[in-house]
Coordinates of C-alpha atoms in Angstrom, one line a residue:
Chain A
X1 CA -25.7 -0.9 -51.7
X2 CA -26.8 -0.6 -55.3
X3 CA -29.8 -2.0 -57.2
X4 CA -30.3 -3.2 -60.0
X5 CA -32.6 -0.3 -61.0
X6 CA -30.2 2.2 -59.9
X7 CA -32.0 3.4 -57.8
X8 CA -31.2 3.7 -53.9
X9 CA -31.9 1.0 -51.3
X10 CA -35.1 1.8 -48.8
X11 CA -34.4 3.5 -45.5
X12 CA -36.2 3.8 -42.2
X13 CA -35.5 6.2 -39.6
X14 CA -34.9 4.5 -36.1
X15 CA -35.1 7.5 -33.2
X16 CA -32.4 5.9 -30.4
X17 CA -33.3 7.2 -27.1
X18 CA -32.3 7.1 -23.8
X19 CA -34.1 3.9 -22.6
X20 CA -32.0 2.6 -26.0
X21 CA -29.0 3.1 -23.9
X22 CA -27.1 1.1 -21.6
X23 CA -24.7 2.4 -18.7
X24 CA -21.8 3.0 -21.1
X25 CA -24.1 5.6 -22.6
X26 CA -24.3 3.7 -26.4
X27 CA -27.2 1.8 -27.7
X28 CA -27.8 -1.5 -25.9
X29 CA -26.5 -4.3 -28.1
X30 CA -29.9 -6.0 -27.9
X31 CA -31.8 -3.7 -29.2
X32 CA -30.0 -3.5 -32.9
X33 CA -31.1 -6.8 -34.0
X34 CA -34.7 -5.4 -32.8
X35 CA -34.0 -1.9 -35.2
X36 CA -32.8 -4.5 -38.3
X37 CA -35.9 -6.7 -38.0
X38 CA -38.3 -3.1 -37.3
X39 CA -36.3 -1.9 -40.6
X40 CA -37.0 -5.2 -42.8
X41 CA -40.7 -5.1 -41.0
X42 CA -40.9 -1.3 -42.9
X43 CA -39.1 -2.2 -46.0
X44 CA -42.3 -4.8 -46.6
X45 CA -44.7 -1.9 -45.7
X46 CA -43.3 0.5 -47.9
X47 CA -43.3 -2.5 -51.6
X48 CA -46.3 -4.4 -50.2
X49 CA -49.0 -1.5 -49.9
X50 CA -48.3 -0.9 -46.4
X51 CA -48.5 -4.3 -45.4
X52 CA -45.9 -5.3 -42.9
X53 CA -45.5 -9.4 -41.1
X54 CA -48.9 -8.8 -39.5
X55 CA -51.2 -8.1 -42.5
X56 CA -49.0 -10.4 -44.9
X57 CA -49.7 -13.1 -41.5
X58 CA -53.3 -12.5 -40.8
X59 CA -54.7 -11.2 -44.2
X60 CA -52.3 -13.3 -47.5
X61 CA -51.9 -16.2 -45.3
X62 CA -47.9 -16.0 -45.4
X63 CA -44.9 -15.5 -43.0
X64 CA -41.0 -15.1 -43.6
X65 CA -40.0 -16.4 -40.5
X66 CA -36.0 -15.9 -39.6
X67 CA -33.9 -19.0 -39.8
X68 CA -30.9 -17.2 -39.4
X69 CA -28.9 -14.1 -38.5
X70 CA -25.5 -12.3 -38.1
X71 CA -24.5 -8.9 -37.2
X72 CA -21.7 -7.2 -37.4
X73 CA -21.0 -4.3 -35.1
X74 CA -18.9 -1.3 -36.3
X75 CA -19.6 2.0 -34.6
X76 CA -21.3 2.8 -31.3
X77 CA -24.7 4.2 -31.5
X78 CA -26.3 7.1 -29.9
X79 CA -29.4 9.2 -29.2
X80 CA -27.1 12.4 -31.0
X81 CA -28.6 11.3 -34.3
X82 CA -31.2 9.2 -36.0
X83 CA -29.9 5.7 -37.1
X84 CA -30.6 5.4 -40.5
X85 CA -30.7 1.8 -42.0
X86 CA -30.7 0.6 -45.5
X87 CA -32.6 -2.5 -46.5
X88 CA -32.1 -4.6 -49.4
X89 CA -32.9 -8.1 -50.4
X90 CA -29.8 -9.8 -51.4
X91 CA -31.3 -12.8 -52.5
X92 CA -34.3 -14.8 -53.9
X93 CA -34.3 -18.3 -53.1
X94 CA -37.1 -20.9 -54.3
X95 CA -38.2 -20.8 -50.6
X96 CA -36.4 -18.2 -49.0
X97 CA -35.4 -14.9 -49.1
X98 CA -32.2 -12.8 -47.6
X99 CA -31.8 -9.2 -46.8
X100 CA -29.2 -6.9 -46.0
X101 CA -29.8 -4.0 -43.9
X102 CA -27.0 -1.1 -43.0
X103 CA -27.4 0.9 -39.9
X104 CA -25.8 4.4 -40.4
X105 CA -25.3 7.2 -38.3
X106 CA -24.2 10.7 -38.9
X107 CA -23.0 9.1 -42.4
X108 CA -20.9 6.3 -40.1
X109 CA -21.8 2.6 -41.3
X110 CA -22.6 1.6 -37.2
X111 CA -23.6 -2.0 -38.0
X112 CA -24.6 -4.7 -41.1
X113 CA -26.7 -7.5 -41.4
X114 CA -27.2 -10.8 -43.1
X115 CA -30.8 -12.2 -42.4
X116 CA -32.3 -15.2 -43.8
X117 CA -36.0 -15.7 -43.8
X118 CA -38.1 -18.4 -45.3
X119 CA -41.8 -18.4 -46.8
X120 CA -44.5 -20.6 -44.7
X121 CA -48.1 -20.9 -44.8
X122 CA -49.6 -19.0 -42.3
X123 CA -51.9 -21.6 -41.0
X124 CA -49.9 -24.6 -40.3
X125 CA -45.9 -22.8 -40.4
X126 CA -45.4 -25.5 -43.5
X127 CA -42.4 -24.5 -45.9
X128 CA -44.0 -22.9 -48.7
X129 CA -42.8 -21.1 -52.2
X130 CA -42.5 -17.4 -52.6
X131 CA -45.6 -16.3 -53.1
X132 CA -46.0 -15.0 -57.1
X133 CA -46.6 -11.7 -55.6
X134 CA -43.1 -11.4 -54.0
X135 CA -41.2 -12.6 -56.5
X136 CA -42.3 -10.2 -59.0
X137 CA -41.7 -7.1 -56.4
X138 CA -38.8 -8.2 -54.6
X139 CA -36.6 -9.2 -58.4
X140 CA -36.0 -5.8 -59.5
X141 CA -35.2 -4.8 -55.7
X142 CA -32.2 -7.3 -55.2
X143 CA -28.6 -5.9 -54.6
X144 CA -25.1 -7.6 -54.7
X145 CA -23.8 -8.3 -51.7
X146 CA -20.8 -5.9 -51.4
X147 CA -17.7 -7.4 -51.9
X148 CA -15.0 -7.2 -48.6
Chain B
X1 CA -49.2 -7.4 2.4
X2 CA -50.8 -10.2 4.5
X3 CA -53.1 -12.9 2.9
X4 CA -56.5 -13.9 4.7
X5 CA -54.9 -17.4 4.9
X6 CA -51.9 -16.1 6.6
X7 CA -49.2 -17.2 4.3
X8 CA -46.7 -15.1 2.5
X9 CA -47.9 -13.6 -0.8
X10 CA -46.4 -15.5 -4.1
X11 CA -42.3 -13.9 -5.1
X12 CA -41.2 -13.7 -8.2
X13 CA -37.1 -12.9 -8.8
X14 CA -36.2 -11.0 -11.6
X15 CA -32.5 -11.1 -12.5
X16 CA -31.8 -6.9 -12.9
X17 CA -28.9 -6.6 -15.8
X18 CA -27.0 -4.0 -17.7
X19 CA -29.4 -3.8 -20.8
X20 CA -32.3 -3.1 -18.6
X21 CA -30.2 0.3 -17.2
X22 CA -30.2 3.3 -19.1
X23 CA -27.0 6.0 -18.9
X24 CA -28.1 6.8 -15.3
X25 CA -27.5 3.2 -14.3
X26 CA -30.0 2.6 -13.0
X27 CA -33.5 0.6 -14.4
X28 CA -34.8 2.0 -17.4
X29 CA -38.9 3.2 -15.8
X30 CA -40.1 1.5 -19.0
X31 CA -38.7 -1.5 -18.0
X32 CA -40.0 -1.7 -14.8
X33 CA -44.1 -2.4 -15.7
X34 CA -42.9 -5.1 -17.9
X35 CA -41.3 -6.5 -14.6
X36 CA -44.5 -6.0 -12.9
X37 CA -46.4 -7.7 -15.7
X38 CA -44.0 -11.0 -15.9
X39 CA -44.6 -11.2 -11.7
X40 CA -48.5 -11.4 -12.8
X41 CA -48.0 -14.1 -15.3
X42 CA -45.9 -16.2 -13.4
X43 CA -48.4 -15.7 -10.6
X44 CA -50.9 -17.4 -12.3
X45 CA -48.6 -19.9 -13.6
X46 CA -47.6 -20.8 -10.1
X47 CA -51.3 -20.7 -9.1
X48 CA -53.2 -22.9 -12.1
X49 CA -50.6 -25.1 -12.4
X50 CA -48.4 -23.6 -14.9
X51 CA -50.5 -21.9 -16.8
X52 CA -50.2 -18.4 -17.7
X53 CA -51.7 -16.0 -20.0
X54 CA -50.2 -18.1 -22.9
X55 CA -52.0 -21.6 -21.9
X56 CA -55.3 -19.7 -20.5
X57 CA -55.9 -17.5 -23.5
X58 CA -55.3 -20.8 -26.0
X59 CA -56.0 -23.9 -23.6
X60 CA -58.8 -22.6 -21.5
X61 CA -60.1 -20.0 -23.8
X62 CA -60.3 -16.5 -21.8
X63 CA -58.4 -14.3 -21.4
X64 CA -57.5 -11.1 -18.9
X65 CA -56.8 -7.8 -20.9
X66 CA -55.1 -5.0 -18.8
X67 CA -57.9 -1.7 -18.3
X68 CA -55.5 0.3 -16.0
X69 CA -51.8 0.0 -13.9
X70 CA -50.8 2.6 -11.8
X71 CA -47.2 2.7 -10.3
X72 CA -45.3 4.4 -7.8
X73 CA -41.6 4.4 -8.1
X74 CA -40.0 4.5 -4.7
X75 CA -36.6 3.8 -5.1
X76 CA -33.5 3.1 -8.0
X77 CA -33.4 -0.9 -9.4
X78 CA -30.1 -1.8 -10.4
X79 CA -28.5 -4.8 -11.1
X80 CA -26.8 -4.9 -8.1
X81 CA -29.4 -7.5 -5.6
X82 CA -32.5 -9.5 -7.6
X83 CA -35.5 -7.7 -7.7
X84 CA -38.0 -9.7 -5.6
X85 CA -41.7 -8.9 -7.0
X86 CA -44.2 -9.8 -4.5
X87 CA -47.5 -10.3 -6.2
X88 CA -51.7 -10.6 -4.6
X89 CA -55.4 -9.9 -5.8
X90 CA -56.4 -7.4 -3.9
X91 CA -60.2 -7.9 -5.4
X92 CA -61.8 -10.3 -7.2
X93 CA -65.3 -7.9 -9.3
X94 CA -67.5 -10.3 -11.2
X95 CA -65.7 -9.7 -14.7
X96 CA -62.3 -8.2 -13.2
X97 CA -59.4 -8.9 -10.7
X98 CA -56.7 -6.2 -9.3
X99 CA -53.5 -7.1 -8.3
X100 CA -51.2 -5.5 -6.2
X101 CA -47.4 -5.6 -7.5
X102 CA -44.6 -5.0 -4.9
X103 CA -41.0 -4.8 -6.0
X104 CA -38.5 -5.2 -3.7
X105 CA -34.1 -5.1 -3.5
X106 CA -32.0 -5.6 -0.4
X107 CA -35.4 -4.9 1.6
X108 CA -36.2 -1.8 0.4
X109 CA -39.4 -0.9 -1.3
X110 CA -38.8 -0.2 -4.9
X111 CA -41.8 -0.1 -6.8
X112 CA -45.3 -0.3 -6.0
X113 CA -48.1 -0.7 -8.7
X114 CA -52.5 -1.8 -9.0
X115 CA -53.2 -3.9 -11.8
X116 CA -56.5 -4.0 -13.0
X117 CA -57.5 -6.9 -16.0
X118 CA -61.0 -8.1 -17.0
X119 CA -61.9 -11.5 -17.8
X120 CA -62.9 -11.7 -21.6
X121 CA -63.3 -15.2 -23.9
X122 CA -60.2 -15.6 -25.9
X123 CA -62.0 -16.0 -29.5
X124 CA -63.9 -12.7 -29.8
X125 CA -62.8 -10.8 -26.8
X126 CA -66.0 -10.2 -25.5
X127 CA -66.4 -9.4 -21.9
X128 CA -67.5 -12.4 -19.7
X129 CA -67.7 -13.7 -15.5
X130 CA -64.6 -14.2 -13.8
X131 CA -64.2 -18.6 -14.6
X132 CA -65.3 -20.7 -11.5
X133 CA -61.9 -22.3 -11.3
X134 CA -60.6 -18.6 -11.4
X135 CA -63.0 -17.4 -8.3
X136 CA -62.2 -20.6 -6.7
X137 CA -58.6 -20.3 -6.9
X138 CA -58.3 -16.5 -5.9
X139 CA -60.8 -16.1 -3.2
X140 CA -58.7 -17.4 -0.4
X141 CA -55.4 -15.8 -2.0
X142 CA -57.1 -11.9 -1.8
X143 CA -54.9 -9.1 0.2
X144 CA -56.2 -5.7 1.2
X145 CA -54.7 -2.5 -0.2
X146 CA -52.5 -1.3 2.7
X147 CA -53.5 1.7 4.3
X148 CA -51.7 4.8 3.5
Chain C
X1 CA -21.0 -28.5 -25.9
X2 CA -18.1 -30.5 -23.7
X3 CA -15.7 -28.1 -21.8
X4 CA -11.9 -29.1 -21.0
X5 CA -13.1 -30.2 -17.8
X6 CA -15.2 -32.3 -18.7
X7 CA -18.2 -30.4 -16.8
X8 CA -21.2 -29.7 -18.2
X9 CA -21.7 -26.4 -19.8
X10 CA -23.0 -23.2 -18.0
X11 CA -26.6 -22.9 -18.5
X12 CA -28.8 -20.1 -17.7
X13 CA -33.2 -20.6 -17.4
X14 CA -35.1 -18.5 -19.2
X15 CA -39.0 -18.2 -18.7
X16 CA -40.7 -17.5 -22.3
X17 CA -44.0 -15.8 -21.5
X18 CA -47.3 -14.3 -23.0
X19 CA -45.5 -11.0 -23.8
X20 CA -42.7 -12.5 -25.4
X21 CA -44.8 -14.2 -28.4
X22 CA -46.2 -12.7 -31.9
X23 CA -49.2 -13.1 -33.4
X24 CA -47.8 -16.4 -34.7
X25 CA -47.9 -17.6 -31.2
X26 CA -44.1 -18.3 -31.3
X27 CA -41.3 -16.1 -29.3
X28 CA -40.6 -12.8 -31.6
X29 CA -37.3 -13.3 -33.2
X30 CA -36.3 -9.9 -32.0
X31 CA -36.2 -11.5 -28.2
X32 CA -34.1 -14.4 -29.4
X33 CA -30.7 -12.9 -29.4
X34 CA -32.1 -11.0 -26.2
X35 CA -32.2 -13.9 -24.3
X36 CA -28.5 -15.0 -25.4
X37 CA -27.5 -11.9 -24.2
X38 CA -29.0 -12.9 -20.5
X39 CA -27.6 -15.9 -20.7
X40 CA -24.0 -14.3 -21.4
X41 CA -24.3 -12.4 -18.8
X42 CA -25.7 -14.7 -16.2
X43 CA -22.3 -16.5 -17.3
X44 CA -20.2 -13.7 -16.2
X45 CA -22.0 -13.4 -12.7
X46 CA -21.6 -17.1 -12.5
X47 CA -17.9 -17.2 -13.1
X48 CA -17.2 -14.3 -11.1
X49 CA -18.5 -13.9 -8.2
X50 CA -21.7 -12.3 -9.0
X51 CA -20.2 -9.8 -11.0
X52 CA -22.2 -9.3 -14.6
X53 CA -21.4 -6.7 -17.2
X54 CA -22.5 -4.0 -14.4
X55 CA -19.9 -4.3 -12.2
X56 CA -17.4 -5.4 -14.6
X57 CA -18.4 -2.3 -16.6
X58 CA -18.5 0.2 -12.7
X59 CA -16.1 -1.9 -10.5
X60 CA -13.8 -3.8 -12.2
X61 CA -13.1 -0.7 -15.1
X62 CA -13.2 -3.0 -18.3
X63 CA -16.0 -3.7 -20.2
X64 CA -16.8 -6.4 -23.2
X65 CA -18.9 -5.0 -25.8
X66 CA -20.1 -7.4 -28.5
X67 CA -18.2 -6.6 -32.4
X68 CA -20.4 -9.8 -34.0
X69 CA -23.2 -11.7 -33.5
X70 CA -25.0 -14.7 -35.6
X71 CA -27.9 -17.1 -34.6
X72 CA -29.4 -19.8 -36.4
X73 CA -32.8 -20.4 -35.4
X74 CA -33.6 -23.9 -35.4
X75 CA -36.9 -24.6 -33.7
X76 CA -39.6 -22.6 -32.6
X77 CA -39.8 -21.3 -28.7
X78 CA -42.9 -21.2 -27.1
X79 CA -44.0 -20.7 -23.2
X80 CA -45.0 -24.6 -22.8
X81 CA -41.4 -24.8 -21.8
X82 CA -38.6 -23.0 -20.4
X83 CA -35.8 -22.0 -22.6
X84 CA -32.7 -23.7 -20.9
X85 CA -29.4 -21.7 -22.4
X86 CA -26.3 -23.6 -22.7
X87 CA -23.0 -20.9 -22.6
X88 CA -19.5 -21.5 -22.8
X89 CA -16.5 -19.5 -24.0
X90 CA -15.2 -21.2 -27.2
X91 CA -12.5 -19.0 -28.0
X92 CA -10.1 -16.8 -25.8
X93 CA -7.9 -13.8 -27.9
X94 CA -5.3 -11.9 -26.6
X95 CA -7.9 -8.6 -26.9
X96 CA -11.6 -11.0 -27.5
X97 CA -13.3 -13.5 -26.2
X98 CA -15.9 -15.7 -28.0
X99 CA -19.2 -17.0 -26.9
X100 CA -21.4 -20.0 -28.1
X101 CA -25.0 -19.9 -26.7
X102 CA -27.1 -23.1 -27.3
X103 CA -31.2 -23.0 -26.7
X104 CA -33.4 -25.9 -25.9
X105 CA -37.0 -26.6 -25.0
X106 CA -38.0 -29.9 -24.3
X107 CA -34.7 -31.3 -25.3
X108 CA -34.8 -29.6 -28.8
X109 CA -32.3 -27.5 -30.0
X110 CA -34.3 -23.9 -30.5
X111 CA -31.0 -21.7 -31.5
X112 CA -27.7 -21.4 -31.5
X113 CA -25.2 -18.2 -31.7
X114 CA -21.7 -17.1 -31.9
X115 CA -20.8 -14.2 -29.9
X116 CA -17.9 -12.3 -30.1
X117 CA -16.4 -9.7 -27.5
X118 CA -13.5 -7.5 -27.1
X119 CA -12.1 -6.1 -23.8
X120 CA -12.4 -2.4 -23.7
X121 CA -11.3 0.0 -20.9
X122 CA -14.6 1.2 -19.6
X123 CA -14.0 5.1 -19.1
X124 CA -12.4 5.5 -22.3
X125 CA -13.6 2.7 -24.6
X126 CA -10.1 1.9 -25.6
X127 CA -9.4 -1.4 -26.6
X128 CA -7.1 -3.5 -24.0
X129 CA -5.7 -7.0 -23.5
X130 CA -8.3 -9.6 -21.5
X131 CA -7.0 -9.2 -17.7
X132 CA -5.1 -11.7 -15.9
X133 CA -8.0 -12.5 -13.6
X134 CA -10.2 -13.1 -16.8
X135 CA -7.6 -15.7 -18.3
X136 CA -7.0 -17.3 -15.7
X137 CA -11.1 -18.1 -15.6
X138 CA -12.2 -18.2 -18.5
X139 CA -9.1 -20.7 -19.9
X140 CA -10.3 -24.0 -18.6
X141 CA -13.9 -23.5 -19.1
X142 CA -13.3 -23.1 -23.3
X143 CA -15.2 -25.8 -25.3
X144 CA -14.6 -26.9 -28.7
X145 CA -17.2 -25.2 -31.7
X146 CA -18.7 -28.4 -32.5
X147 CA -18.1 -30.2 -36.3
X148 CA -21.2 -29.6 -38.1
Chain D
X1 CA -56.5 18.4 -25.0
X2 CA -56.4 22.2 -25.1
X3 CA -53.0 24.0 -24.5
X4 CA -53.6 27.9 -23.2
X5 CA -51.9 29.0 -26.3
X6 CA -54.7 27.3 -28.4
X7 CA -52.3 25.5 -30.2
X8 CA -52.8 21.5 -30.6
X9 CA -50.7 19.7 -28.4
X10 CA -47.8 17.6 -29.8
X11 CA -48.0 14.8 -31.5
X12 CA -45.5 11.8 -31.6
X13 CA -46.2 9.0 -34.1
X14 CA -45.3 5.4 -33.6
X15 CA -45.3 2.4 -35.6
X16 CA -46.8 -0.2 -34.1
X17 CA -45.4 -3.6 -35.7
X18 CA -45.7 -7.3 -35.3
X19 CA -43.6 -7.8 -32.7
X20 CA -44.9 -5.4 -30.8
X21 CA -47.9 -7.7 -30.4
X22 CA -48.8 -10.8 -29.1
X23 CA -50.7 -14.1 -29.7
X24 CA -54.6 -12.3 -28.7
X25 CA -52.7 -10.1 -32.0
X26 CA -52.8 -7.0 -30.3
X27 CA -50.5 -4.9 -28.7
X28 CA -48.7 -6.3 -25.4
X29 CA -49.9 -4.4 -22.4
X30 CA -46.3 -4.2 -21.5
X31 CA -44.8 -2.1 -24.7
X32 CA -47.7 0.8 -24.2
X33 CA -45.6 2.8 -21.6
X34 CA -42.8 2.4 -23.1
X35 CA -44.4 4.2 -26.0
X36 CA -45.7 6.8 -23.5
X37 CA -42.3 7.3 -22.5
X38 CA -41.1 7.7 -26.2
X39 CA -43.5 10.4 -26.9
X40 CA -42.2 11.9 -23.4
X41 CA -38.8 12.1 -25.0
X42 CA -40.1 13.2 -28.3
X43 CA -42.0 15.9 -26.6
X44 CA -38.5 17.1 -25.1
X45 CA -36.7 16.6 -27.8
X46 CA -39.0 19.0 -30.0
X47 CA -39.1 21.4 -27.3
X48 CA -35.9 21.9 -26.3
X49 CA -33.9 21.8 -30.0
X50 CA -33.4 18.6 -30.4
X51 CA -32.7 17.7 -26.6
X52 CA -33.8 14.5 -25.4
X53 CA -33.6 13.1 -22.1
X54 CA -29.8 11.7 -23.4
X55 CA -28.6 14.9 -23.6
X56 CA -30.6 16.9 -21.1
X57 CA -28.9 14.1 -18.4
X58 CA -25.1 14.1 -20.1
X59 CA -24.9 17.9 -21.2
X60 CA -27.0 19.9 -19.1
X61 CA -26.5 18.6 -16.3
X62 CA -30.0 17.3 -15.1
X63 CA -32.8 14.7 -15.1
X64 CA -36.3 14.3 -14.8
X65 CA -36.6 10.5 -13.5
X66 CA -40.2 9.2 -12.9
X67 CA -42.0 8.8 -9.5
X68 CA -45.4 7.6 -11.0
X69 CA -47.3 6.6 -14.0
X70 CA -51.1 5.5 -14.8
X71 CA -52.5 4.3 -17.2
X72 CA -56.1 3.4 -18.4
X73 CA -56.7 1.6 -21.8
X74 CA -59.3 1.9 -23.6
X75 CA -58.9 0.5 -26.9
X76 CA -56.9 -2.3 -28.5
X77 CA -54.1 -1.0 -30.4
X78 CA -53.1 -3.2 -33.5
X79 CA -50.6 -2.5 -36.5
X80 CA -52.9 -1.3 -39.0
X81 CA -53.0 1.9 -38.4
X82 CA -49.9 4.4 -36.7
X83 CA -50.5 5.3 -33.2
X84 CA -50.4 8.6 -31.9
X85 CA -49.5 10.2 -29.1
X86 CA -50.7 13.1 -28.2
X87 CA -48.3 14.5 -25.3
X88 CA -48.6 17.5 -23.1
X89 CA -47.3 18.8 -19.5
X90 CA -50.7 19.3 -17.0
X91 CA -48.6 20.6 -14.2
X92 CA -45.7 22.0 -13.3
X93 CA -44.0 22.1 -9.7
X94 CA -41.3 23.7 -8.0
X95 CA -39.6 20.2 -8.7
X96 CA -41.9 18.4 -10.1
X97 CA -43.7 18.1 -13.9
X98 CA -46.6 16.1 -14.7
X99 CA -47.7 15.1 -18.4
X100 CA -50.6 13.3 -19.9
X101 CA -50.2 11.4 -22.5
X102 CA -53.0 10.1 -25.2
X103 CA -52.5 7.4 -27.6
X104 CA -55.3 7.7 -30.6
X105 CA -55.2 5.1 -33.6
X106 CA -57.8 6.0 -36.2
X107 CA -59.4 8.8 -34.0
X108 CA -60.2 6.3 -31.2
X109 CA -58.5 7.0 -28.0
X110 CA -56.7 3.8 -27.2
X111 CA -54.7 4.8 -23.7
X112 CA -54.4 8.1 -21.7
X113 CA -52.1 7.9 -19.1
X114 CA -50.6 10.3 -16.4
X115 CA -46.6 11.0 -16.1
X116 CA -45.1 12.8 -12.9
X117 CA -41.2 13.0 -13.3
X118 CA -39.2 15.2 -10.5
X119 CA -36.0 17.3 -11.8
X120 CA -32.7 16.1 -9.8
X121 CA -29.1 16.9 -10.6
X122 CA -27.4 14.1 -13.1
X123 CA -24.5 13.9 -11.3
X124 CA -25.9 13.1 -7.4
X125 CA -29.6 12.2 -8.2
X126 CA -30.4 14.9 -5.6
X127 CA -33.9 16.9 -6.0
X128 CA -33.8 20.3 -7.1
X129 CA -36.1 22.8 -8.8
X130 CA -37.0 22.8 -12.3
X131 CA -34.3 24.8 -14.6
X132 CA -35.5 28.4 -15.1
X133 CA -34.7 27.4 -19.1
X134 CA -37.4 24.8 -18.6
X135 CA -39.8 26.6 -16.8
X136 CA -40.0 29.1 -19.7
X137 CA -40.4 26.6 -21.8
X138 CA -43.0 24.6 -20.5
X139 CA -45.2 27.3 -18.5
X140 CA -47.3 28.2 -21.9
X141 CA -47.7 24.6 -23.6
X142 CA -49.2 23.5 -20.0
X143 CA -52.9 21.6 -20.6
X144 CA -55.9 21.1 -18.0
X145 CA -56.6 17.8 -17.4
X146 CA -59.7 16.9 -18.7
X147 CA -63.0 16.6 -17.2
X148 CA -64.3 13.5 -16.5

């Protein structure tokens, strides 16, 4: 993935454990949709001053709730190394917002990820614009969607 | 367990599947006290008509916060019979309630655990008396801890 | 969803609790695709004699590992109601299988997913052709993806 | 905690996130031992080069499954602030190790919570003795419980 800025996308460290893994000794499918969304969670803490869906919830009076997903799953993951995933907002709608996020490990892509989220008010989960706020951070941060 | 009115104590089934066994095969112990915890819930949902912690903390306006669980792992879970979680008070304090947990496959005693929650009020989580409609209900439900 | 048959789709209960909600008071989106796993599974046990991805996995020496995965998320899910999961094959490859997963509460359509599987020798992970005995189930039970 | 060495015990961060907690906007009951068990495996993992409970089951040939846990909260646990776990073994058997377990955000102790796991052979899930490579290991990083 490559920014606009040129500079690389965000990545967060997921640890896969043992209680990760299922009886064919590989990361439990249902837990990699749980590592994107922790990954998207951190990507917000790390451009929003460390505030993740809780404080943007309980203290800016927002939410991104998901409206969709999809998930492609290349590579079996393991406890042998940490899965590194890339996040990147792919898109900026009037309402919405899309992300990206790459799951690598041991330099092997392991999954991607198309998720779609759009901006409520907090209060009464009406659709809502992107805040000022986000627009102006997540712009710059936006990446092409790699071509197949 | 034996309940002073003579009937069985409330069962809860809990399907056991793949992604709740780790490489072992065999349950994943971190699964296990969220098993014990969704027996709880559905104990009071069976017992105040439906409700459970979701409708008591935001309908009725308390709530009962965990302060301790102990458990004692007796034998594998695996997918292969349902789980049968066997659930009583074993004391009702003025601001707290224990539960005992029993968990159960093919007959064999897999898990026992104590559950220990006080009552609080849902809007500012201060500590307050067990409901009346809560003492009411429970009283003739109690079990006592079996002897060792 | 309307199979060959003309019999309803499979459909597998799910109870949304307490622990399964966010701050938002809503089921976490992480437990979403979670529960269309279950339901998957519950399918498999249904259709074969009690045999889920387990013993298809320890027994039966094949295995189904998901390669793609995408939800839409349509309505929220809370635990006023239970989550009742339609599942039927829609799609039967020489080497994968494919899923759709419907979710309602209260009538309302909550999600829906695509889910796609290939067979897999279990002790070696090597792709392999869906068994005979797989076929020969799973052929009359495929539904049409409905128009949109 | 004190270790005999007089070195501080280990510590294992997590990040506590907004699904992690639920509609009181706190952590579930049911994800804090599953963090205790994280640390558990982080604690491993440091100690023995990177070994975790995967590998310590699939390449050295043994386990350390648990037979019980406790668990006392004391504080709510939220996202705004890491939680850390502070890990370290109490007591170490002839087959048998015991850990505690702290969880502190913001220097407030929000759980402590008591681990015993019993060493078996992977392959049979029979008992044996701790490894001599473990007992080396873990003989000088062992803690006294605390005083009441």
């Amino acid at each position: 993935m490559k920014t606009k800025s040129g500079l690389p996308p965000f990545e967060h460290e997921i640890r896969v454990a043992w209680g990760d893994c299922d009886p064919a000794r590989i990361a439990y499918t249902g837990r990699i949709p749980n590592w994107a969304l922790d990954a998207i969670n951190a990507w917000w803490e790390h451009h929003l001053g460390g505030d993740g869906w809780f404080q943007m919830e309980l203290d800016r009076g927002y939410g991104t709730p998901f409206v969709h997903m999809s998930l492609d799953f290349r590579h079996v993951i393991t406890p042998r190394h940490r899965l590194i995933c890339k996040v990147a907002p792919t898109r900026l709608g009037s309402k919405s917002i899309e992300f990206r996020v790459e799951g690598y490990q041991d330099g092997n892509l392991c999954f991607e990820g198309r998720f779609v989220c759009v901006f409520i008010v907090s209060q009464d989960f009406t659709s809502r614009a992107a805040p000022p706020e986000i627009r102006e951070m997540v712009e710059p941060l936006i990446v092409e969607w790699p071509e197949k």
